[in-house]
Amino acid sequence: MNILKNSTITAKESDIPLIYSGDNVDFWLINTKFEWYKYERDCIILNGYSFYGAIWTFYGFKPDKYNIRLKYENSQSINKIPPGLEYREYDGFWIGEVFTPWKTLYLT
């Protein structure tokens, strides 16, 4: 599976909230759907849109049974985040990785 991202506008700082220990977050892709992409890749793609204008495409799926989970990983305590054309530096980020539970997904 591969991932593409495109953005029509520059993300603002308020568009991508910082998540602190103990916070909950919802997956922020909207209007997500699986579609057959026959033109170049002849595969199933998953398209979704973030509320700040980015378009995310996950491609390379074929009809099959998948076991999926998400992984969040961060290796740096200091990160630069672009709230526009400038970068702001933040310190004190959690370092490590977290996995969601495995789920089964059937594409037929």
Coordinates of N, CA and C in Angstrom, one line a residue:
M1 N 0.8 -1.2 0.0 CA 0.0 0.0 0.0 C 0.9 1.2 0.0
N2 N 0.5 2.2 -0.7 CA 1.2 3.5 -0.8 C 0.3 4.6 -0.4
I3 N 0.8 5.8 0.0 CA 0.0 6.9 0.4 C 0.4 8.1 -0.4
L4 N -0.6 8.9 -0.9 CA -0.3 10.2 -1.6 C -1.0 11.2 -0.7
K5 N -0.5 12.4 -0.7 CA -1.1 13.6 0.0 C -1.0 14.8 -0.9
N6 N -2.1 15.5 -1.0 CA -2.1 16.7 -1.8 C -2.9 17.8 -1.0
S7 N -2.5 19.0 -1.1 CA -3.2 20.1 -0.3 C -3.5 21.2 -1.2
T8 N -4.7 21.7 -1.1 CA -5.1 22.9 -1.9 C -4.9 24.2 -1.2
I9 N -4.8 24.2 0.2 CA -4.5 25.4 0.9 C -3.4 25.1 1.9
T10 N -2.7 26.1 2.5 CA -1.7 25.9 3.5 C -2.4 25.7 4.8
A11 N -2.0 24.7 5.5 CA -2.6 24.4 6.8 C -2.3 25.5 7.8
K12 N -3.3 25.8 8.6 CA -3.0 26.8 9.7 C -2.7 26.0 11.0
E13 N -2.1 26.6 12.0 CA -1.8 26.0 13.2 C -3.0 25.4 13.9
S14 N -4.2 26.1 13.8 CA -5.4 25.6 14.4 C -6.0 24.4 13.7
D15 N -5.5 24.1 12.5 CA -6.0 23.0 11.7 C -5.5 21.6 12.2
I16 N -4.3 21.7 12.8 CA -3.6 20.4 13.2 C -3.3 20.6 14.7
P17 N -4.3 20.2 15.6 CA -4.1 20.4 17.0 C -3.0 19.5 17.6
L18 N -2.3 20.1 18.6 CA -1.3 19.3 19.3 C -2.1 18.4 20.3
I19 N -1.8 17.1 20.4 CA -2.5 16.2 21.2 C -1.6 15.9 22.4
Y20 N -2.1 16.1 23.6 CA -1.3 15.9 24.8 C -1.6 14.5 25.5
S21 N -0.7 14.1 26.3 CA -1.0 12.8 27.0 C -2.3 12.8 27.7
G22 N -3.1 11.7 27.5 CA -4.4 11.6 28.1 C -5.5 12.2 27.2
D23 N -5.2 12.9 26.1 CA -6.2 13.4 25.2 C -6.7 12.3 24.3
N24 N -7.9 12.5 23.8 CA -8.5 11.6 22.8 C -8.5 12.4 21.5
V25 N -8.4 11.7 20.4 CA -8.5 12.3 19.1 C -9.3 11.4 18.1
D26 N -10.1 12.1 17.3 CA -10.9 11.3 16.3 C -10.0 11.4 15.0
F27 N -10.2 10.3 14.2 CA -9.5 10.3 12.9 C -10.1 11.4 12.0
W28 N -9.3 12.3 11.5 CA -9.8 13.6 10.9 C -9.9 13.6 9.4
L29 N -10.1 12.4 8.8 CA -10.3 12.4 7.4 C -11.9 12.3 7.2
I30 N -12.4 13.1 6.3 CA -13.8 13.1 6.1 C -14.1 12.7 4.7
N31 N -15.4 12.3 4.5 CA -15.8 11.8 3.1 C -14.9 10.7 2.6
T32 N -14.5 9.8 3.5 CA -13.6 8.7 3.0 C -14.4 7.6 2.3
K33 N -13.8 7.1 1.3 CA -14.5 6.0 0.5 C -13.5 5.2 -0.2
F34 N -13.9 3.9 -0.4 CA -13.1 3.0 -1.3 C -13.6 3.1 -2.7
E35 N -12.7 3.1 -3.7 CA -13.1 3.2 -5.1 C -12.1 2.4 -5.9
W36 N -12.7 1.8 -7.0 CA -11.8 1.1 -7.9 C -11.1 2.1 -8.8
Y37 N -9.8 2.0 -8.9 CA -9.0 3.0 -9.7 C -8.4 2.2 -10.8
K38 N -9.0 2.3 -12.0 CA -8.6 1.4 -13.1 C -7.6 2.0 -14.1
Y39 N -7.4 3.3 -13.9 CA -6.6 4.0 -15.0 C -5.1 3.7 -15.0
E40 N -4.4 3.9 -13.9 CA -3.0 3.6 -13.9 C -2.6 2.4 -13.0
R41 N -3.3 2.2 -12.0 CA -2.9 1.1 -11.0 C -3.8 -0.1 -10.9
D42 N -5.0 0.0 -11.5 CA -5.9 -1.2 -11.5 C -6.0 -1.8 -10.1
C43 N -6.4 -0.9 -9.1 CA -6.5 -1.4 -7.7 C -7.6 -0.6 -7.0
I44 N -7.8 -1.0 -5.8 CA -8.8 -0.2 -4.9 C -8.0 0.9 -4.2
I45 N -8.6 2.1 -4.1 CA -8.0 3.2 -3.4 C -8.9 3.6 -2.3
L46 N -8.4 4.2 -1.3 CA -9.1 4.8 -0.2 C -8.8 6.3 -0.2
N47 N -9.8 7.1 -0.6 CA -9.7 8.6 -0.6 C -10.3 9.2 0.6
G48 N -9.7 10.3 1.1 CA -10.3 11.0 2.2 C -9.8 12.4 2.2
Y49 N -10.5 13.3 2.8 CA -10.2 14.7 2.8 C -10.1 15.2 4.3
S50 N -9.1 16.0 4.6 CA -9.0 16.6 5.9 C -9.7 17.9 5.9
F51 N -10.1 18.4 7.0 CA -10.9 19.6 7.1 C -10.1 20.9 6.7
Y52 N -8.8 20.8 6.6 CA -8.0 22.0 6.2 C -7.6 21.9 4.7
G53 N -8.2 21.0 4.0 CA -8.0 21.0 2.5 C -7.2 19.9 1.9
A54 N -6.4 19.2 2.7 CA -5.6 18.2 2.1 C -6.4 17.0 1.6
I55 N -5.9 16.4 0.6 CA -6.5 15.2 0.0 C -5.6 14.0 0.2
W56 N -6.0 13.0 0.9 CA -5.2 11.8 1.2 C -5.7 10.6 0.3
T57 N -4.8 9.9 -0.3 CA -5.1 8.7 -1.1 C -4.2 7.6 -0.7
F58 N -4.8 6.5 -0.2 CA -4.1 5.2 0.1 C -4.4 4.3 -1.1
Y59 N -3.4 3.8 -1.8 CA -3.7 3.0 -2.9 C -2.9 1.7 -2.9
G60 N -3.3 0.7 -3.7 CA -2.6 -0.6 -3.8 C -3.4 -1.7 -3.2
F61 N -4.6 -1.4 -2.8 CA -5.5 -2.5 -2.3 C -6.0 -3.4 -3.4
K62 N -6.1 -4.6 -3.2 CA -6.8 -5.6 -4.1 C -7.9 -6.3 -3.3
P63 N -8.9 -6.8 -4.0 CA -10.0 -7.6 -3.2 C -9.3 -8.7 -2.4
D64 N -9.5 -8.7 -1.1 CA -8.8 -9.6 -0.2 C -9.3 -9.4 1.2
K65 N -8.8 -10.2 2.1 CA -9.0 -10.0 3.5 C -7.7 -9.3 4.1
Y66 N -7.9 -8.2 4.8 CA -6.8 -7.4 5.4 C -7.0 -7.4 6.9
N67 N -5.8 -7.5 7.6 CA -5.8 -7.2 9.0 C -5.1 -5.8 9.1
I68 N -5.7 -4.8 9.6 CA -5.2 -3.5 9.6 C -5.1 -2.9 11.0
R69 N -4.2 -2.0 11.2 CA -4.1 -1.2 12.4 C -3.3 0.1 12.1
L70 N -3.4 1.1 12.9 CA -2.7 2.3 12.7 C -1.6 2.4 13.6
K71 N -0.5 3.1 13.2 CA 0.7 3.2 14.1 C 1.0 4.7 14.1
Y72 N 1.2 5.2 15.4 CA 1.7 6.6 15.5 C 3.1 6.5 16.1
E73 N 4.0 7.2 15.5 CA 5.4 7.1 16.0 C 6.0 8.4 16.0
N74 N 6.8 8.8 17.0 CA 7.5 10.0 17.1 C 8.9 9.7 17.8
S75 N 9.9 10.2 17.1 CA 11.3 10.0 17.6 C 12.0 11.2 18.1
Q76 N 11.3 12.4 18.1 CA 12.0 13.6 18.4 C 11.1 14.4 19.4
S77 N 11.8 14.9 20.5 CA 11.0 15.7 21.5 C 10.8 17.1 21.0
I78 N 11.6 17.6 20.0 CA 11.4 18.9 19.5 C 11.0 18.8 18.0
N79 N 9.9 19.4 17.7 CA 9.4 19.3 16.3 C 9.1 20.7 15.8
K80 N 9.2 20.9 14.5 CA 8.9 22.2 13.8 C 7.6 21.9 13.1
I81 N 6.6 22.8 13.3 CA 5.3 22.6 12.7 C 5.0 23.9 11.9
P82 N 4.6 23.7 10.6 CA 4.3 24.8 9.7 C 2.9 25.3 9.9
P83 N 2.7 26.5 10.7 CA 1.3 27.0 10.8 C 1.0 27.9 9.5
G84 N 1.8 28.0 8.6 CA 1.7 28.8 7.4 C 2.9 28.7 6.6
L85 N 3.5 29.8 6.2 CA 4.8 29.7 5.5 C 6.0 29.7 6.5
E86 N 5.7 30.0 7.7 CA 6.8 29.9 8.7 C 6.7 28.6 9.6
Y87 N 7.8 28.2 10.2 CA 7.7 27.1 11.1 C 7.8 27.6 12.5
R88 N 7.0 26.9 13.4 CA 7.1 27.2 14.8 C 7.7 25.9 15.5
E89 N 8.6 26.1 16.4 CA 9.2 25.0 17.1 C 8.5 24.7 18.4
Y90 N 8.2 23.5 18.7 CA 7.6 23.0 19.9 C 8.5 22.0 20.6
D91 N 8.6 22.1 21.9 CA 9.4 21.2 22.7 C 8.5 20.4 23.6
G92 N 9.0 19.2 24.0 CA 8.3 18.4 25.0 C 7.4 17.4 24.4
F93 N 7.6 17.0 23.1 CA 6.8 15.9 22.5 C 7.1 14.6 23.1
W94 N 6.1 13.8 23.2 CA 6.3 12.4 23.7 C 7.1 11.6 22.6
I95 N 7.9 10.8 23.1 CA 8.7 9.9 22.2 C 8.3 8.5 22.3
G96 N 8.0 7.8 21.2 CA 7.7 6.4 21.3 C 6.7 6.0 20.1
E97 N 6.0 4.9 20.3 CA 5.1 4.5 19.3 C 3.9 3.8 19.9
V98 N 2.8 4.0 19.3 CA 1.5 3.5 19.8 C 0.8 2.8 18.6
F99 N 0.2 1.6 18.8 CA -0.6 0.9 17.8 C -2.0 0.8 18.2
T100 N -2.9 0.9 17.2 CA -4.3 0.6 17.5 C -4.5 -0.9 17.5
P101 N -5.6 -1.4 18.0 CA -5.8 -2.9 17.9 C -6.0 -3.3 16.4
W102 N -5.7 -4.6 16.1 CA -5.9 -5.1 14.8 C -7.4 -5.2 14.5
K103 N -7.8 -4.9 13.3 CA -9.2 -5.1 12.8 C -9.1 -5.8 11.5
T104 N -10.1 -6.6 11.2 CA -10.2 -7.3 9.9 C -11.1 -6.4 8.9
L105 N -10.6 -6.3 7.7 CA -11.3 -5.6 6.7 C -11.3 -6.5 5.5
Y106 N -12.6 -6.7 5.0 CA -12.8 -7.5 3.8 C -13.1 -6.6 2.6
L107 N -12.4 -6.7 1.5 CA -12.6 -6.0 0.3 C -13.0 -7.0 -0.8
T108 N -14.2 -6.9 -1.3 CA -14.6 -7.9 -2.3 C -15.1 -7.3 -3.6

